[in-house]
Coordinates of C-alpha atoms in Angstrom, one line a residue:
Chain A
M1 CA 1.9 -17.0 14.3
R2 CA -1.0 -18.9 13.0
T3 CA -4.6 -18.1 14.2
V4 CA -7.0 -20.8 13.3
V5 CA -10.8 -20.2 13.3
S6 CA -13.5 -22.5 12.1
S7 CA -17.1 -23.3 11.5
A8 CA -18.5 -26.8 11.8
T9 CA -17.2 -27.6 8.3
R10 CA -14.6 -24.9 7.3
T11 CA -11.2 -23.8 8.7
V12 CA -9.5 -20.5 8.1
V13 CA -5.9 -19.8 8.9
I14 CA -4.7 -16.3 9.5
S15 CA -0.9 -15.9 9.2
P16 CA 1.7 -13.8 7.3
D17 CA 2.4 -16.9 5.1
D18 CA -1.2 -17.3 4.0
P19 CA -3.4 -15.2 1.7
F20 CA -4.9 -12.1 3.5
V21 CA -8.1 -12.9 5.3
I22 CA -11.2 -10.8 4.8
I23 CA -13.7 -10.5 7.6
G24 CA -16.9 -9.3 6.0
E25 CA -18.2 -6.2 7.8
R26 CA -21.8 -5.9 6.4
I27 CA -23.9 -7.6 9.0
N28 CA -23.8 -4.6 11.3
P29 CA -26.7 -2.1 11.7
T30 CA -24.3 0.7 12.8
G31 CA -24.6 3.4 10.2
R32 CA -27.0 1.3 8.0
K33 CA -30.5 2.9 8.6
Q34 CA -32.5 0.4 6.5
L35 CA -30.8 -2.7 8.0
L36 CA -31.3 -1.1 11.5
A37 CA -35.0 -0.5 10.9
E38 CA -35.5 -4.0 9.5
M39 CA -33.7 -5.6 12.4
Q40 CA -35.8 -3.6 14.9
A41 CA -38.9 -4.9 13.2
G42 CA -37.6 -8.5 13.4
D43 CA -36.9 -8.8 9.7
L44 CA -33.6 -10.6 9.1
S45 CA -34.0 -11.1 5.3
R46 CA -31.3 -8.5 4.6
V47 CA -28.9 -10.2 7.1
R48 CA -29.3 -13.4 5.2
R49 CA -28.7 -11.7 1.8
D50 CA -25.6 -10.0 3.2
A51 CA -24.3 -13.3 4.5
V52 CA -24.8 -14.9 1.1
S53 CA -23.4 -12.0 -1.0
Q54 CA -20.3 -11.6 1.2
T55 CA -19.7 -15.4 1.0
E56 CA -20.0 -15.2 -2.8
S57 CA -17.6 -12.2 -2.9
G58 CA -14.9 -14.2 -1.2
A59 CA -15.1 -13.2 2.5
H60 CA -13.3 -15.8 4.7
I61 CA -15.1 -14.9 8.0
L62 CA -18.2 -12.9 8.6
D63 CA -18.5 -10.4 11.4
V64 CA -21.9 -10.4 13.1
N65 CA -23.2 -7.4 15.0
A66 CA -26.7 -7.0 16.4
G67 CA -26.3 -3.7 18.2
V68 CA -29.8 -2.4 17.7
P69 CA -30.8 0.3 20.2
G70 CA -33.7 -0.8 22.4
A71 CA -33.4 -4.5 21.4
D72 CA -32.5 -7.4 23.6
E73 CA -29.0 -8.0 22.3
V74 CA -28.7 -11.4 24.0
A75 CA -31.6 -12.8 22.1
L76 CA -31.0 -10.8 18.9
L77 CA -27.3 -11.7 18.4
S78 CA -28.1 -15.4 18.8
Q79 CA -31.0 -15.1 16.4
V80 CA -28.8 -13.3 13.8
V81 CA -26.0 -15.9 14.3
Q82 CA -28.5 -18.7 13.6
E83 CA -29.9 -17.0 10.5
V84 CA -26.3 -16.5 9.2
M85 CA -25.3 -20.1 9.9
A86 CA -28.3 -21.3 8.0
V87 CA -27.1 -19.8 4.7
T88 CA -23.2 -19.9 5.0
D89 CA -20.6 -22.2 6.3
L90 CA -18.0 -19.5 6.9
P91 CA -16.6 -19.1 10.4
L92 CA -18.1 -16.2 12.3
C93 CA -16.8 -13.3 14.3
F94 CA -19.2 -12.3 17.2
D95 CA -19.1 -8.5 17.4
S96 CA -20.5 -7.3 20.7
A97 CA -19.5 -5.4 23.9
N98 CA -22.1 -7.4 25.8
P99 CA -20.7 -10.5 27.5
A100 CA -24.1 -12.1 27.9
A101 CA -24.8 -11.7 24.2
L102 CA -21.4 -13.2 23.4
E103 CA -21.9 -16.2 25.7
A104 CA -25.3 -17.0 24.2
A105 CA -23.9 -16.9 20.7
L106 CA -20.8 -18.9 21.7
A107 CA -23.0 -21.6 23.3
L108 CA -24.9 -22.3 20.1
Y109 CA -21.9 -22.2 17.7
S110 CA -20.1 -25.2 16.4
G111 CA -16.4 -24.6 15.7
K112 CA -13.9 -22.0 16.8
P113 CA -15.2 -18.4 16.3
L114 CA -13.6 -15.0 16.7
I115 CA -14.8 -12.7 19.4
N116 CA -14.8 -8.9 18.6
S117 CA -13.5 -7.7 21.0
V118 CA -11.7 -7.4 24.3
T119 CA -10.0 -4.1 25.4
G120 CA -7.3 -3.5 27.9
E121 CA -9.8 -2.2 30.4
E122 CA -10.0 -4.4 33.5
S123 CA -13.8 -4.6 33.2
S124 CA -13.5 -5.9 29.6
M125 CA -10.7 -8.4 30.3
E126 CA -12.3 -10.0 33.3
K127 CA -15.6 -10.5 31.5
V128 CA -14.5 -11.4 27.9
L129 CA -11.3 -13.5 28.5
P130 CA -13.0 -16.2 30.5
L131 CA -15.5 -16.7 27.7
V132 CA -12.6 -16.9 25.1
K133 CA -11.1 -19.7 27.2
K134 CA -14.3 -21.5 28.1
Y135 CA -15.5 -21.7 24.5
N136 CA -12.0 -22.1 23.0
A137 CA -12.5 -19.1 20.8
A138 CA -10.0 -16.6 19.3
V139 CA -10.3 -12.9 20.2
I140 CA -9.6 -9.5 18.7
A141 CA -7.8 -7.3 21.3
M142 CA -8.2 -3.5 21.1
P143 CA -5.2 -1.9 22.7
N144 CA -7.0 0.8 24.6
D145 CA -7.7 0.9 28.3
E146 CA -9.0 3.1 31.0
G147 CA -6.9 5.9 29.5
G148 CA -8.9 5.8 26.2
I149 CA -7.6 5.2 22.6
R150 CA -3.9 5.9 22.3
M151 CA -2.5 7.8 19.4
D152 CA 1.1 6.6 20.1
P153 CA 2.1 3.3 18.6
Q154 CA 4.4 2.4 21.6
E155 CA 1.6 3.0 24.0
R156 CA -0.7 0.8 21.9
L157 CA 2.0 -1.9 22.1
T158 CA 2.2 -1.6 25.8
V159 CA -1.6 -2.1 26.2
A160 CA -1.5 -5.0 23.7
R161 CA 1.2 -6.7 25.9
K162 CA -0.9 -6.2 28.9
I163 CA -3.9 -8.0 27.3
L164 CA -1.7 -10.8 26.0
E165 CA -0.2 -11.4 29.5
R166 CA -3.7 -11.4 31.0
A167 CA -4.9 -13.8 28.3
Q168 CA -2.0 -16.1 29.1
D169 CA -3.1 -16.0 32.8
Y170 CA -6.4 -17.4 31.6
G171 CA -4.7 -20.1 29.6
I172 CA -5.3 -18.4 26.2
P173 CA -2.3 -18.9 23.9
P174 CA -0.9 -15.8 22.1
E175 CA -1.9 -17.1 18.7
D176 CA -5.5 -16.9 19.7
V177 CA -5.2 -13.1 20.2
I178 CA -5.3 -10.8 17.1
I179 CA -4.3 -7.2 17.8
D180 CA -6.6 -4.5 16.4
C181 CA -4.3 -1.7 15.2
Q182 CA -7.2 0.7 15.4
A183 CA -7.7 2.6 12.2
M184 CA -9.1 6.0 13.2
A185 CA -10.5 8.7 10.9
V186 CA -7.7 10.6 9.2
S187 CA -10.1 13.5 8.7
A188 CA -10.0 14.0 12.4
D189 CA -6.3 13.5 12.9
H190 CA -3.9 13.6 9.9
R191 CA -1.4 11.3 11.7
A192 CA -4.0 8.6 12.2
G193 CA -2.8 6.5 9.2
L194 CA 0.8 6.7 10.2
V195 CA 0.0 5.6 13.8
T196 CA -1.9 2.6 12.6
L197 CA 0.8 1.6 10.1
E198 CA 3.5 1.9 12.7
T199 CA 1.4 -0.1 15.3
I200 CA 1.1 -2.9 12.7
R201 CA 4.9 -2.9 12.2
L202 CA 5.6 -2.9 15.9
V203 CA 3.2 -5.7 16.7
R204 CA 4.6 -7.8 13.9
Q205 CA 8.2 -7.2 15.0
E206 CA 7.9 -7.1 18.8
L207 CA 5.0 -9.6 19.4
G208 CA 4.5 -11.6 16.2
N209 CA 0.7 -11.7 16.7
N210 CA -1.7 -11.4 13.8
T211 CA -3.2 -7.9 13.3
V212 CA -6.5 -6.6 12.1
V213 CA -8.1 -3.3 11.4
G214 CA -11.6 -2.1 10.8
A215 CA -10.4 -0.7 7.4
S216 CA -13.4 1.5 6.7
N217 CA -12.9 3.8 9.7
I218 CA -9.9 5.5 8.2
S219 CA -11.9 7.3 5.5
F220 CA -14.8 8.5 7.8
G221 CA -16.0 11.9 6.7
L222 CA -14.1 12.0 3.4
P223 CA -15.3 11.6 -0.3
D224 CA -14.4 8.5 -2.4
R225 CA -14.2 6.2 0.6
K226 CA -13.8 3.1 -1.5
A227 CA -10.6 4.3 -3.1
L228 CA -9.2 5.5 0.3
N229 CA -10.1 2.2 2.0
A230 CA -8.5 0.1 -0.8
T231 CA -5.2 2.2 -0.7
F232 CA -5.0 2.1 3.1
L233 CA -5.4 -1.7 3.0
A234 CA -2.5 -2.0 0.5
M235 CA -0.3 0.1 2.8
A236 CA -1.4 -1.8 5.9
I237 CA -0.7 -5.2 4.2
A238 CA 2.8 -3.9 3.3
A239 CA 3.3 -3.1 7.0
G240 CA 2.4 -6.7 7.9
L241 CA -1.4 -6.6 8.4
T242 CA -2.9 -10.2 8.1
C243 CA -6.6 -9.6 8.2
A244 CA -9.2 -6.8 8.0
I245 CA -12.8 -6.2 8.8
T246 CA -13.9 -4.7 5.5
N247 CA -16.5 -4.9 2.7
P248 CA -15.8 -7.8 0.3
N249 CA -18.6 -6.7 -2.0
V250 CA -16.5 -3.7 -3.2
A251 CA -14.6 -4.7 -6.3
E252 CA -11.7 -2.2 -5.6
I253 CA -11.2 -3.8 -2.2
R254 CA -11.1 -7.3 -3.5
K255 CA -8.7 -6.4 -6.4
T256 CA -6.4 -4.4 -4.1
I257 CA -6.1 -7.3 -1.7
R258 CA -5.3 -9.8 -4.5
A259 CA -2.6 -7.4 -5.8
A260 CA -1.2 -6.9 -2.3
D261 CA -1.1 -10.7 -1.8
L262 CA 0.8 -11.0 -5.1
F263 CA 3.4 -8.5 -4.0
M264 CA 3.8 -10.1 -0.6
G265 CA 4.9 -13.3 -2.3
R266 CA 1.6 -15.1 -1.5
D267 CA 0.4 -15.8 -5.0
E268 CA 3.0 -17.9 -6.8
F269 CA 2.8 -17.7 -10.6
A270 CA 0.2 -15.0 -10.1
M271 CA -2.4 -17.8 -10.3
N272 CA -5.0 -16.0 -8.2
W273 CA -4.5 -12.7 -9.9
I274 CA -4.9 -14.1 -13.4
T275 CA -7.8 -16.4 -12.5
A276 CA -9.7 -13.5 -10.9
F277 CA -9.0 -11.3 -13.9
R278 CA -10.4 -13.9 -16.3
A279 CA -13.5 -14.5 -14.2
E280 CA -14.2 -10.7 -14.2
Q281 CA -13.7 -10.5 -17.9
E282 CA -16.1 -13.4 -18.5
K283 CA -18.7 -11.7 -16.2
E284 CA -18.3 -8.4 -18.1
G285 CA -18.3 -9.9 -21.6
Chain B
M1 CA 17.2 13.7 3.6
R2 CA 16.1 16.3 1.1
T3 CA 17.0 16.0 -2.5
V4 CA 16.4 19.2 -4.4
V5 CA 16.2 19.3 -8.2
S6 CA 15.3 22.2 -10.4
S7 CA 14.7 23.7 -13.8
A8 CA 15.5 27.3 -14.6
T9 CA 12.3 28.4 -12.9
R10 CA 11.0 25.5 -10.8
T11 CA 12.3 23.6 -7.7
V12 CA 11.1 20.2 -6.6
V13 CA 12.0 18.8 -3.1
I14 CA 12.0 15.0 -2.6
S15 CA 11.9 14.0 1.1
P16 CA 9.8 11.9 3.4
D17 CA 8.2 15.1 4.8
D18 CA 7.0 16.3 1.4
P19 CA 4.2 15.0 -0.9
F20 CA 5.3 12.0 -3.0
V21 CA 7.2 13.0 -6.2
I22 CA 6.1 11.7 -9.6
I23 CA 8.7 11.4 -12.3
G24 CA 6.8 11.1 -15.6
E25 CA 7.9 8.0 -17.5
R26 CA 6.3 8.6 -20.9
I27 CA 9.1 10.2 -22.9
N28 CA 10.8 6.8 -23.5
P29 CA 10.6 4.9 -26.8
T30 CA 11.3 1.5 -25.0
G31 CA 8.2 -0.6 -25.6
R32 CA 6.4 2.2 -27.4
K33 CA 6.4 1.2 -31.1
Q34 CA 4.8 4.3 -32.5
L35 CA 6.9 6.8 -30.5
L36 CA 10.0 4.8 -31.5
A37 CA 9.1 4.9 -35.2
E38 CA 8.4 8.7 -35.0
M39 CA 11.6 9.4 -33.1
Q40 CA 13.6 7.4 -35.7
A41 CA 12.0 9.5 -38.4
G42 CA 12.9 12.7 -36.5
D43 CA 9.3 13.5 -35.6
L44 CA 9.2 14.8 -32.0
S45 CA 5.6 16.0 -31.9
R46 CA 4.5 13.1 -29.7
V47 CA 7.4 13.9 -27.3
R48 CA 6.1 17.4 -27.0
R49 CA 2.5 16.2 -26.4
D50 CA 3.7 13.7 -23.8
A51 CA 5.6 16.5 -22.0
V52 CA 2.5 18.7 -22.0
S53 CA 0.1 16.0 -20.9
Q54 CA 2.3 14.7 -18.1
T55 CA 2.8 18.3 -16.8
E56 CA -1.0 18.8 -16.9
S57 CA -1.5 15.5 -15.1
G58 CA 0.6 16.7 -12.2
A59 CA 4.1 15.1 -12.8
H60 CA 6.8 16.9 -10.8
I61 CA 9.8 15.8 -12.9
L62 CA 9.9 14.3 -16.4
D63 CA 12.2 11.4 -17.4
V64 CA 13.6 11.9 -20.8
N65 CA 15.0 8.8 -22.7
A66 CA 16.1 8.8 -26.3
G67 CA 17.3 5.2 -26.6
V68 CA 16.4 4.7 -30.3
P69 CA 18.4 1.8 -31.9
G70 CA 20.5 3.1 -34.8
A71 CA 20.2 6.7 -33.8
D72 CA 23.0 9.0 -32.6
E73 CA 21.9 9.2 -28.9
V74 CA 24.3 12.1 -28.2
A75 CA 22.5 14.3 -30.7
L76 CA 19.0 12.9 -30.2
L77 CA 18.9 13.2 -26.3
S78 CA 19.9 16.8 -26.5
Q79 CA 17.3 17.5 -29.2
V80 CA 14.6 15.8 -27.2
V81 CA 15.6 17.7 -24.1
Q82 CA 15.3 21.0 -26.0
E83 CA 11.9 20.1 -27.3
V84 CA 10.7 19.2 -23.8
M85 CA 12.2 22.4 -22.3
A86 CA 10.3 24.4 -24.9
V87 CA 6.9 23.2 -23.7
T88 CA 7.3 22.6 -19.9
D89 CA 9.2 24.2 -17.0
L90 CA 9.4 20.9 -15.0
P91 CA 12.8 19.7 -13.9
L92 CA 14.1 16.9 -16.1
C93 CA 15.6 13.5 -15.4
F94 CA 18.2 12.5 -18.2
D95 CA 17.7 8.7 -18.7
S96 CA 20.7 7.2 -20.6
A97 CA 23.5 4.7 -20.1
N98 CA 25.6 6.8 -22.6
P99 CA 27.9 9.3 -20.7
A100 CA 28.5 11.4 -23.9
A101 CA 24.7 11.7 -24.4
L102 CA 24.3 12.7 -20.7
E103 CA 27.1 15.3 -20.8
A104 CA 25.6 16.9 -24.0
A105 CA 22.2 17.2 -22.3
L106 CA 23.7 18.4 -19.0
A107 CA 25.7 21.1 -20.9
L108 CA 22.6 22.7 -22.3
Y109 CA 20.3 22.4 -19.2
S110 CA 19.7 25.3 -16.8
G111 CA 19.0 24.1 -13.2
K112 CA 19.8 21.0 -11.3
P113 CA 18.6 17.8 -13.1
L114 CA 18.4 14.2 -12.2
I115 CA 20.6 11.7 -13.9
N116 CA 19.2 8.2 -14.5
S117 CA 21.4 6.3 -13.6
V118 CA 24.7 5.2 -12.1
T119 CA 25.2 1.5 -11.2
G120 CA 27.7 0.0 -8.8
E121 CA 29.8 -1.2 -11.7
E122 CA 33.2 0.4 -11.8
S123 CA 32.8 1.4 -15.4
S124 CA 29.5 3.2 -14.6
M125 CA 30.7 5.0 -11.5
E126 CA 33.9 6.3 -13.0
K127 CA 32.1 7.7 -16.0
V128 CA 28.8 9.0 -14.5
L129 CA 29.8 10.3 -11.1
P130 CA 32.3 12.9 -12.5
L131 CA 29.4 14.3 -14.6
V132 CA 27.1 14.4 -11.5
K133 CA 29.8 16.5 -9.7
K134 CA 30.8 18.7 -12.7
Y135 CA 27.2 19.7 -13.5
N136 CA 25.9 19.7 -9.9
A137 CA 23.2 17.2 -10.7
A138 CA 21.5 14.6 -8.5
V139 CA 21.7 11.0 -9.6
I140 CA 19.6 7.8 -9.3
A141 CA 21.8 4.9 -8.1
M142 CA 21.0 1.3 -9.2
P143 CA 22.3 -1.1 -6.5
N144 CA 23.6 -3.7 -9.0
D145 CA 27.2 -4.2 -9.9
E146 CA 29.4 -6.6 -11.9
G147 CA 27.5 -9.4 -10.1
G148 CA 24.3 -8.4 -11.7
I149 CA 20.9 -7.5 -10.1
R150 CA 20.7 -8.8 -6.6
M151 CA 17.5 -10.4 -5.3
D152 CA 18.6 -10.0 -1.7
P153 CA 17.8 -6.7 0.1
Q154 CA 21.0 -6.8 2.2
E155 CA 23.1 -7.2 -0.9
R156 CA 21.4 -4.3 -2.6
L157 CA 22.1 -2.2 0.5
T158 CA 25.8 -3.2 0.4
V159 CA 26.1 -2.1 -3.3
A160 CA 24.1 1.1 -2.5
R161 CA 26.6 1.9 0.3
K162 CA 29.5 1.4 -2.2
I163 CA 28.0 3.8 -4.6
L164 CA 27.4 6.4 -1.9
E165 CA 31.0 6.1 -0.7
R166 CA 32.3 6.5 -4.2
A167 CA 30.0 9.5 -4.7
Q168 CA 31.4 11.1 -1.5
D169 CA 34.9 10.6 -2.9
Y170 CA 33.9 12.7 -5.9
G171 CA 32.4 15.3 -3.6
I172 CA 28.8 14.4 -4.2
P173 CA 26.8 14.7 -1.0
P174 CA 24.5 11.8 0.0
E175 CA 21.3 13.8 -0.4
D176 CA 22.1 14.0 -4.2
V177 CA 22.0 10.3 -4.5
I178 CA 18.5 8.6 -4.8
I179 CA 18.6 4.8 -4.4
D180 CA 16.6 2.8 -7.0
C181 CA 15.1 -0.1 -5.1
Q182 CA 14.6 -2.0 -8.4
A183 CA 11.1 -3.2 -8.9
M184 CA 11.4 -6.4 -11.0
A185 CA 8.6 -8.4 -12.6
V186 CA 6.7 -10.4 -10.0
S187 CA 5.6 -12.7 -12.9
A188 CA 9.2 -13.9 -13.2
D189 CA 10.0 -14.1 -9.4
H190 CA 7.1 -14.2 -6.9
R191 CA 9.4 -12.7 -4.2
A192 CA 10.3 -9.6 -6.3
G193 CA 7.7 -7.4 -4.6
L194 CA 8.9 -8.3 -1.1
V195 CA 12.5 -7.8 -2.1
T196 CA 11.8 -4.3 -3.3
L197 CA 9.7 -3.4 -0.3
E198 CA 12.3 -4.6 2.1
T199 CA 15.1 -2.8 0.2
I200 CA 13.1 0.5 0.6
R201 CA 12.7 -0.1 4.3
L202 CA 16.4 -0.9 4.7
V203 CA 17.6 2.1 2.8
R204 CA 15.3 4.4 4.8
Q205 CA 16.4 2.9 8.1
E206 CA 20.1 2.3 7.5
L207 CA 21.0 5.1 5.0
G208 CA 18.2 7.7 5.1
N209 CA 18.5 8.4 1.4
N210 CA 15.5 9.0 -0.8
T211 CA 14.3 6.0 -2.8
V212 CA 12.8 5.6 -6.2
V213 CA 11.4 2.7 -8.3
G214 CA 10.4 2.3 -11.9
A215 CA 6.9 1.3 -10.7
S216 CA 5.6 -0.2 -13.9
N217 CA 8.2 -3.0 -14.1
I218 CA 6.6 -4.9 -11.3
S219 CA 3.5 -5.9 -13.4
F220 CA 5.4 -6.9 -16.5
G221 CA 3.6 -9.8 -18.3
L222 CA 0.4 -9.6 -16.2
P223 CA -3.1 -8.5 -16.9
D224 CA -4.6 -5.3 -15.4
R225 CA -1.3 -3.6 -15.0
K226 CA -2.7 -0.2 -13.9
A227 CA -4.3 -1.7 -10.8
L228 CA -1.1 -3.7 -10.0
N229 CA 1.1 -0.7 -10.4
A230 CA -1.2 1.5 -8.3
T231 CA -1.4 -1.1 -5.4
F232 CA 2.4 -1.6 -5.5
L233 CA 3.0 2.1 -5.3
A234 CA 0.8 2.4 -2.2
M235 CA 2.7 -0.5 -0.6
A236 CA 6.1 1.0 -1.5
I237 CA 5.0 4.4 -0.1
A238 CA 4.0 2.8 3.1
A239 CA 7.6 1.2 3.2
G240 CA 9.1 4.7 2.8
L241 CA 9.4 5.3 -1.0
T242 CA 9.7 9.0 -1.7
C243 CA 9.4 9.2 -5.5
A244 CA 8.6 6.9 -8.5
I245 CA 9.1 6.8 -12.3
T246 CA 5.5 6.2 -13.3
N247 CA 2.7 7.3 -15.6
P248 CA 0.9 10.4 -14.2
N249 CA -1.6 10.2 -17.0
V250 CA -3.2 7.1 -15.4
A251 CA -6.1 8.3 -13.1
E252 CA -5.7 5.2 -10.7
I253 CA -2.0 6.0 -10.2
R254 CA -2.7 9.7 -9.3
K255 CA -5.5 8.8 -7.0
T256 CA -3.6 6.1 -5.2
I257 CA -0.6 8.5 -4.6
R258 CA -2.9 11.2 -3.2
A259 CA -4.5 8.6 -0.9
A260 CA -1.1 7.3 0.2
D261 CA 0.1 10.9 0.9
L262 CA -3.0 11.4 3.1
F263 CA -2.2 8.3 5.1
M264 CA 1.4 9.2 5.4
G265 CA 0.3 12.4 7.2
R266 CA 1.4 14.6 4.3
D267 CA -2.1 16.1 3.5
E268 CA -3.3 18.0 6.5
F269 CA -7.1 18.4 6.6
A270 CA -7.2 16.2 3.5
M271 CA -7.1 19.4 1.4
N272 CA -5.4 17.8 -1.6
W273 CA -7.7 14.8 -1.5
I274 CA -10.9 16.8 -1.3
T275 CA -9.7 19.4 -3.9
A276 CA -8.8 16.7 -6.4
F277 CA -12.1 14.9 -5.8
R278 CA -14.1 18.1 -6.5
A279 CA -12.0 18.8 -9.6
E280 CA -12.7 15.3 -11.0
Q281 CA -16.4 15.7 -10.2
E282 CA -16.5 19.0 -12.1
K283 CA -14.7 17.4 -15.1
E284 CA -17.1 14.5 -15.2
G285 CA -20.3 16.6 -14.6

C-alpha cells in the first residue's frame, strides 16, 4: 500500500517499495524542559530551529506537537504549524489528542497532512475520523481501545481492523491509515520489543497497511538510548516497518536507516549509502 | 531447536531462547595479508593473540581456518587448532573444505565442535557427513549444490531440506545441523540482503533449525563496513538468526548484538545491557 502525504509543494510516498520515511520527532515539548518553558512564554524560536535542523538532516515529514500544560492548544498548535510552515516545505504530522486543535491546524494547512492519532476508542474514532475525511488527511491509528494498550500482537491486529473498518465507513481508504505498532519501554516489559516486531509483521502480512512506531519509546529508562533506538529501528525495518517518528538529527539513526534501506533492496548500486558516506567524510575532513 | 557444542570444559547452547551466539571469524588468513604471510612462515603468534582477544571480547565459539595456499592444510589446521586450544577453552569451529584436514583436527579435539561446512553437493555430503557422525560434531550446512549458490529463498530451503534428510540418513539429528543463510555482497546484487533475511525466516518457520551467516560478506566492496555489518546483524536477528560468524573485537558489533538480544526478549531487566554499558564507561573513564 502507498500512503501519500504532501505540503503545498512536496509529496512524500510511504510504501514498502520506497526508502524508509523519517517523521522528525523534535517539535514536541514532552520531556523537553527548555522547549516547554519557551513555548509557555510564547517563544517559538527553538521550534523554528528544530524545523530547519530536521529538514537539513533529511527528515521527510515533521511531527508537530504543542501539548503545553496550561496553554490553549487550539491557538498554540496553529501558531506552531504556521511558524514551521514558514521555514520548511516538508509535509507535517499534527500530533494532538484535541480534535479542536487538530481542526484548526487542518483548516490552515495546504496539502495532505498526517494526523497523529486516532485510537480504537469510540470517543476517539467518532471525533478524529470525520476530520480525516473532511480535510482529506492521512491518519496514524493506535491499536488500543477502551481495554487499554494490548501486549498481544493478535489483539493489536484486532483493534487495528476495527479502526480500519470504521475508517472505511467514513469513506477513508485503507492506504490513508498507518498502523502504529506501539513501541513500549523494554525496561518495563522485556517482551515489549518482540510484541512490536510481531505486530509489524502481522499488519504487513494480514492487512498490508503501512506501519509506524515512535522509535524512541523502546529505550525509555535505559542508558545509551541512541544505540538502542538505532538497533530497534533496523529490526523493525526488517520486520516490515515503513516509517518512524524519530530524531533525524542523530547520526546513528540516519546511518542505520540508510543501511537498512540498502539491505531491504531499496538502494540500488548502494548509491545513497556511498553518497552519504562521502558527504560525511567531506564534512569531517 | 537447541544445538549444543562444547570444548573439554565449556558448553555453548545455540537456540532462539538463548542469547545470540558469536562465532569469532578472525583466525582465517583469507583477505588478511599479514596473517597469511606469518602462517606461511610457520609463525602462529598472531593466531594465539587473535584467539585470546576474541575470547576476551566475548566470542562464544572460535572459527579456525588454515587455508594457506601452498601449505599442507592437514598438518597446518591441526597445528593451528592445538595453538588455539592452548590459549582458550572456547569451543571451536573447524573451517575447511578439505575432509582430511577436518578429520585430523576432529581426531585431536576434546568436546563437540562445529564443522564449517557441508554443502548440498553430493561430493561434499558423502565426505563431510560421515565425519560429523563419527566424531559426534555439529555442522554448518550451506544450501548450495551442483547448481551453485541460489538467489531464491525457496530454492535455498529445498537444498537445506536435502542436506537435512541426508544427515538423518547418516544418523545425524536435525539439531546438529545449522543452516547457513548465505549473506552475499549487496554491492553485487541489491536483493542479496532480502534473500538472506527471507531465507532465515523460512528456515525458522518451515524447519526450525538454527541459522548462521558469515555477517561480513554482506558489506563486501562498500565503505563503512562495520556499520553495515552491525545493522545487517540486527535485521537478521529480528528475522530469527541465532548465531553469526563475525568479528567480536568490533565494539559496534558487540553493542548491536546486545541491543538485539534485549529486543528479542533475551535480556530480562536489561541486565546484560546495563552491565556492559557500565563496564565500557569504567574502561573509558
